[in-house]
PDB file of C-alpha atoms in Angstrom:
ATOM      1  CA  UNK A   1    -120.134-112.587  -7.343  1.00  0.00           C
ATOM      2  CA  UNK A   2    -117.189-110.186  -7.271  1.00  0.00           C
ATOM      3  CA  UNK A   3    -114.291-110.811  -9.667  1.00  0.00           C
ATOM      4  CA  UNK A   4    -111.090-111.275  -7.671  1.00  0.00           C
ATOM      5  CA  UNK A   5    -107.617-110.606  -9.050  1.00  0.00           C
ATOM      6  CA  UNK A   6    -105.008-113.019  -7.686  1.00  0.00           C
ATOM      7  CA  UNK A   7    -101.284-113.006  -8.435  1.00  0.00           C
ATOM      8  CA  UNK A   8     -99.423-116.205  -9.207  1.00  0.00           C
ATOM      9  CA  UNK A   9     -98.445-118.071  -6.053  1.00  0.00           C
ATOM     10  CA  UNK A  10    -100.850-116.067  -3.873  1.00  0.00           C
ATOM     11  CA  UNK A  11    -102.149-119.039  -1.889  1.00  0.00           C
ATOM     12  CA  UNK A  12     -98.812-120.007  -0.359  1.00  0.00           C
ATOM     13  CA  UNK A  13     -97.778-116.365  -0.050  1.00  0.00           C
ATOM     14  CA  UNK A  14    -100.932-115.607   1.962  1.00  0.00           C
ATOM     15  CA  UNK A  15    -100.257-118.425   4.414  1.00  0.00           C
ATOM     16  CA  UNK A  16     -96.587-117.401   4.707  1.00  0.00           C
ATOM     17  CA  UNK A  17     -97.573-113.779   5.387  1.00  0.00           C
ATOM     18  CA  UNK A  18    -100.077-114.725   8.088  1.00  0.00           C
ATOM     19  CA  UNK A  19     -97.507-117.041   9.720  1.00  0.00           C
ATOM     20  CA  UNK A  20     -94.795-114.350   9.586  1.00  0.00           C
ATOM     21  CA  UNK A  21     -97.031-111.747  11.241  1.00  0.00           C
ATOM     22  CA  UNK A  22     -98.260-114.193  13.871  1.00  0.00           C
ATOM     23  CA  UNK A  23     -94.636-115.067  14.718  1.00  0.00           C
ATOM     24  CA  UNK A  24     -93.786-111.401  15.376  1.00  0.00           C
ATOM     25  CA  UNK A  25     -94.794-109.312  18.388  1.00  0.00           C
ATOM     26  CA  UNK A  26     -97.343-106.545  17.908  1.00  0.00           C
ATOM     27  CA  UNK A  27     -95.760-103.199  17.036  1.00  0.00           C
ATOM     28  CA  UNK A  28     -97.671-100.184  15.733  1.00  0.00           C
ATOM     29  CA  UNK A  29     -96.886 -99.541  12.080  1.00  0.00           C
ATOM     30  CA  UNK A  30     -94.630-102.605  11.773  1.00  0.00           C
ATOM     31  CA  UNK A  31     -96.674-105.614  12.814  1.00  0.00           C
ATOM     32  CA  UNK A  32    -100.185-104.436  13.632  1.00  0.00           C
ATOM     33  CA  UNK A  33    -103.577-105.308  12.125  1.00  0.00           C
ATOM     34  CA  UNK A  34    -103.264-102.821   9.268  1.00  0.00           C
ATOM     35  CA  UNK A  35     -99.697-103.777   8.325  1.00  0.00           C
ATOM     36  CA  UNK A  36    -100.722-107.431   8.397  1.00  0.00           C
ATOM     37  CA  UNK A  37    -103.710-106.670   6.155  1.00  0.00           C
ATOM     38  CA  UNK A  38    -101.578-104.630   3.743  1.00  0.00           C
ATOM     39  CA  UNK A  39     -98.955-107.378   3.521  1.00  0.00           C
ATOM     40  CA  UNK A  40    -101.653-110.022   2.973  1.00  0.00           C
ATOM     41  CA  UNK A  41    -103.318-107.955   0.242  1.00  0.00           C
ATOM     42  CA  UNK A  42     -99.929-107.505  -1.404  1.00  0.00           C
ATOM     43  CA  UNK A  43     -99.375-111.281  -1.293  1.00  0.00           C
ATOM     44  CA  UNK A  44    -102.821-111.989  -2.757  1.00  0.00           C
ATOM     45  CA  UNK A  45    -103.394-109.157  -5.244  1.00  0.00           C
ATOM     46  CA  UNK A  46     -99.974-107.597  -5.784  1.00  0.00           C
ATOM     47  CA  UNK A  47    -101.211-104.289  -4.349  1.00  0.00           C
ATOM     48  CA  UNK A  48    -101.116-102.776  -0.859  1.00  0.00           C
ATOM     49  CA  UNK A  49    -103.592 -99.864  -0.483  1.00  0.00           C
ATOM     50  CA  UNK A  50    -101.866 -98.925   2.788  1.00  0.00           C
ATOM     51  CA  UNK A  51     -98.358 -98.673   1.303  1.00  0.00           C
ATOM     52  CA  UNK A  52     -98.223 -94.872   1.319  1.00  0.00           C
ATOM     53  CA  UNK A  53     -99.270 -94.519   4.947  1.00  0.00           C
ATOM     54  CA  UNK A  54     -97.011 -94.872   7.989  1.00  0.00           C
ATOM     55  CA  UNK A  55     -97.585 -94.586  11.746  1.00  0.00           C
ATOM     56  CA  UNK A  56     -95.948 -95.659  15.016  1.00  0.00           C
ATOM     57  CA  UNK A  57     -98.779 -95.035  17.492  1.00  0.00           C
ATOM     58  CA  UNK A  58    -102.576 -95.361  17.612  1.00  0.00           C
ATOM     59  CA  UNK A  59    -102.822 -91.578  17.227  1.00  0.00           C
ATOM     60  CA  UNK A  60    -100.537 -91.742  14.194  1.00  0.00           C
ATOM     61  CA  UNK A  61    -102.726 -94.485  12.682  1.00  0.00           C
ATOM     62  CA  UNK A  62    -105.803 -92.280  13.110  1.00  0.00           C
ATOM     63  CA  UNK A  63    -103.930 -89.394  11.479  1.00  0.00           C
ATOM     64  CA  UNK A  64    -102.988 -91.667   8.559  1.00  0.00           C
ATOM     65  CA  UNK A  65    -106.661 -92.515   8.093  1.00  0.00           C
ATOM     66  CA  UNK A  66    -107.518 -88.823   8.165  1.00  0.00           C
ATOM     67  CA  UNK A  67    -104.831 -88.100   5.521  1.00  0.00           C
ATOM     68  CA  UNK A  68    -106.481 -90.805   3.416  1.00  0.00           C
ATOM     69  CA  UNK A  69    -109.792 -88.967   3.759  1.00  0.00           C
ATOM     70  CA  UNK A  70    -111.378 -91.534   6.062  1.00  0.00           C
ATOM     71  CA  UNK A  71    -112.633 -91.220   9.637  1.00  0.00           C
ATOM     72  CA  UNK A  72    -112.280 -94.949  10.347  1.00  0.00           C
ATOM     73  CA  UNK A  73    -110.757 -98.133   8.976  1.00  0.00           C
ATOM     74  CA  UNK A  74    -114.230 -99.240   7.824  1.00  0.00           C
ATOM     75  CA  UNK A  75    -114.588 -96.042   5.774  1.00  0.00           C
ATOM     76  CA  UNK A  76    -111.116 -96.600   4.295  1.00  0.00           C
ATOM     77  CA  UNK A  77    -112.000-100.202   3.338  1.00  0.00           C
ATOM     78  CA  UNK A  78    -115.274 -99.078   1.803  1.00  0.00           C
ATOM     79  CA  UNK A  79    -113.448 -96.540  -0.371  1.00  0.00           C
ATOM     80  CA  UNK A  80    -110.722 -98.964  -1.488  1.00  0.00           C
ATOM     81  CA  UNK A  81    -112.574-102.242  -1.715  1.00  0.00           C
ATOM     82  CA  UNK A  82    -115.835-103.852  -2.668  1.00  0.00           C
ATOM     83  CA  UNK A  83    -117.979-104.853   0.279  1.00  0.00           C
ATOM     84  CA  UNK A  84    -119.602-108.238  -0.139  1.00  0.00           C
ATOM     85  CA  UNK A  85    -121.934-110.315   1.990  1.00  0.00           C
ATOM     86  CA  UNK A  86    -120.069-112.152   4.755  1.00  0.00           C
ATOM     87  CA  UNK A  87    -121.248-115.486   3.335  1.00  0.00           C
ATOM     88  CA  UNK A  88    -119.358-114.715   0.106  1.00  0.00           C
ATOM     89  CA  UNK A  89    -115.957-114.134   1.762  1.00  0.00           C
ATOM     90  CA  UNK A  90    -113.166-116.223   0.257  1.00  0.00           C
ATOM     91  CA  UNK A  91    -109.513-116.832   1.062  1.00  0.00           C
ATOM     92  CA  UNK A  92    -107.641-113.552   0.872  1.00  0.00           C
ATOM     93  CA  UNK A  93    -110.711-111.390   1.510  1.00  0.00           C
ATOM     94  CA  UNK A  94    -110.975-109.540   4.825  1.00  0.00           C
ATOM     95  CA  UNK A  95    -113.582-108.430   7.313  1.00  0.00           C
ATOM     96  CA  UNK A  96    -114.452-107.280  10.796  1.00  0.00           C
ATOM     97  CA  UNK A  97    -116.206-108.963  13.696  1.00  0.00           C
ATOM     98  CA  UNK A  98    -119.373-107.827  15.463  1.00  0.00           C
ATOM     99  CA  UNK A  99    -118.835-105.198  18.109  1.00  0.00           C
ATOM    100  CA  UNK A 100    -115.510-104.035  16.658  1.00  0.00           C
ATOM    101  CA  UNK A 101    -116.517-100.383  16.245  1.00  0.00           C
ATOM    102  CA  UNK A 102    -113.302 -98.598  17.174  1.00  0.00           C
ATOM    103  CA  UNK A 103    -111.944 -96.337  14.436  1.00  0.00           C
ATOM    104  CA  UNK A 104    -108.888 -98.609  14.375  1.00  0.00           C
ATOM    105  CA  UNK A 105    -110.735-101.922  14.479  1.00  0.00           C
ATOM    106  CA  UNK A 106    -108.700-104.963  13.539  1.00  0.00           C
ATOM    107  CA  UNK A 107    -109.411-106.216  10.018  1.00  0.00           C
ATOM    108  CA  UNK A 108    -109.084-109.989   9.780  1.00  0.00           C
ATOM    109  CA  UNK A 109    -107.878-111.814   6.656  1.00  0.00           C
ATOM    110  CA  UNK A 110    -109.789-114.934   5.648  1.00  0.00           C
ATOM    111  CA  UNK A 111    -107.866-118.173   5.192  1.00  0.00           C
ATOM    112  CA  UNK A 112    -110.006-121.294   5.210  1.00  0.00           C
ATOM    113  CA  UNK A 113    -112.544-121.490   8.020  1.00  0.00           C
ATOM    114  CA  UNK A 114    -110.807-118.763  10.044  1.00  0.00           C
ATOM    115  CA  UNK A 115    -109.853-115.105   9.793  1.00  0.00           C
ATOM    116  CA  UNK A 116    -106.534-113.848  11.153  1.00  0.00           C
ATOM    117  CA  UNK A 117    -105.415-110.496  12.547  1.00  0.00           C
ATOM    118  CA  UNK A 118    -103.373-108.869  15.323  1.00  0.00           C
ATOM    119  CA  UNK A 119    -104.111-106.492  18.140  1.00  0.00           C
ATOM    120  CA  UNK A 120    -102.169-105.139  21.089  1.00  0.00           C
ATOM    121  CA  UNK A 121    -102.956-108.327  23.029  1.00  0.00           C
ATOM    122  CA  UNK A 122    -101.432-110.522  20.320  1.00  0.00           C
ATOM    123  CA  UNK A 123    -102.669-112.767  17.549  1.00  0.00           C
ATOM    124  CA  UNK A 124    -106.352-112.864  16.668  1.00  0.00           C
ATOM    125  CA  UNK A 125    -108.009-115.941  15.133  1.00  0.00           C
ATOM    126  CA  UNK A 126    -111.789-116.022  14.705  1.00  0.00           C
ATOM    127  CA  UNK A 127    -114.122-118.306  12.771  1.00  0.00           C
ATOM    128  CA  UNK A 128    -115.269-116.672   9.552  1.00  0.00           C
ATOM    129  CA  UNK A 129    -118.827-116.949  10.849  1.00  0.00           C
ATOM    130  CA  UNK A 130    -117.900-114.148  13.300  1.00  0.00           C
ATOM    131  CA  UNK A 131    -117.331-111.657  10.455  1.00  0.00           C
ATOM    132  CA  UNK A 132    -120.201-109.213  10.019  1.00  0.00           C
ATOM    133  CA  UNK A 133    -118.741-107.086   7.213  1.00  0.00           C
ATOM    134  CA  UNK A 134    -116.424-108.409   4.488  1.00  0.00           C
ATOM    135  CA  UNK A 135    -114.537-106.834   1.599  1.00  0.00           C
ATOM    136  CA  UNK A 136    -113.277-108.671  -1.486  1.00  0.00           C
ATOM    137  CA  UNK A 137    -109.539-108.533  -2.024  1.00  0.00           C
TER     138      UNK A 137
END
C-alpha cells in the first residue's frame, strides 16, 4: 500500500474544491480537468504539481506538457505520482477511464464511489470502477 500524505482538513477541502469546479463553466487553464486536478491535489496534499504551468487553449496545454518533458498527461502523472492498482484508489487519488487516450485526457479525482473531472462538455462524474489507471495523491 502506498503511503499518502494528507494535510489537515483535506477531506472537506477536497469536497469544496470539487463543488467549486463543478459550479464553474469549463475554461481552458482556469477551470479545466488539469486545473481541477491541481486544485484538488493542493487541497489534499498541500502541493500542486501543475502550479508552474499555464495555458489558455488545448494547444497551449500540450505545449505545457512538452515543457514539463512529457508527451501526454499520463506520462506527466507517471513522472510525478505513484501509479497504483485501480482497486487501491482512495479519496483524493486520481485516475483515467478506459478509452481516454487523448494526450489531454481528463484525469478524474476520486471522492467516495465516484471520480470527478471536467471536459469541454461540462462536468464529468464516473463510478470509480470505470478507472483503469490510478495514481496515489
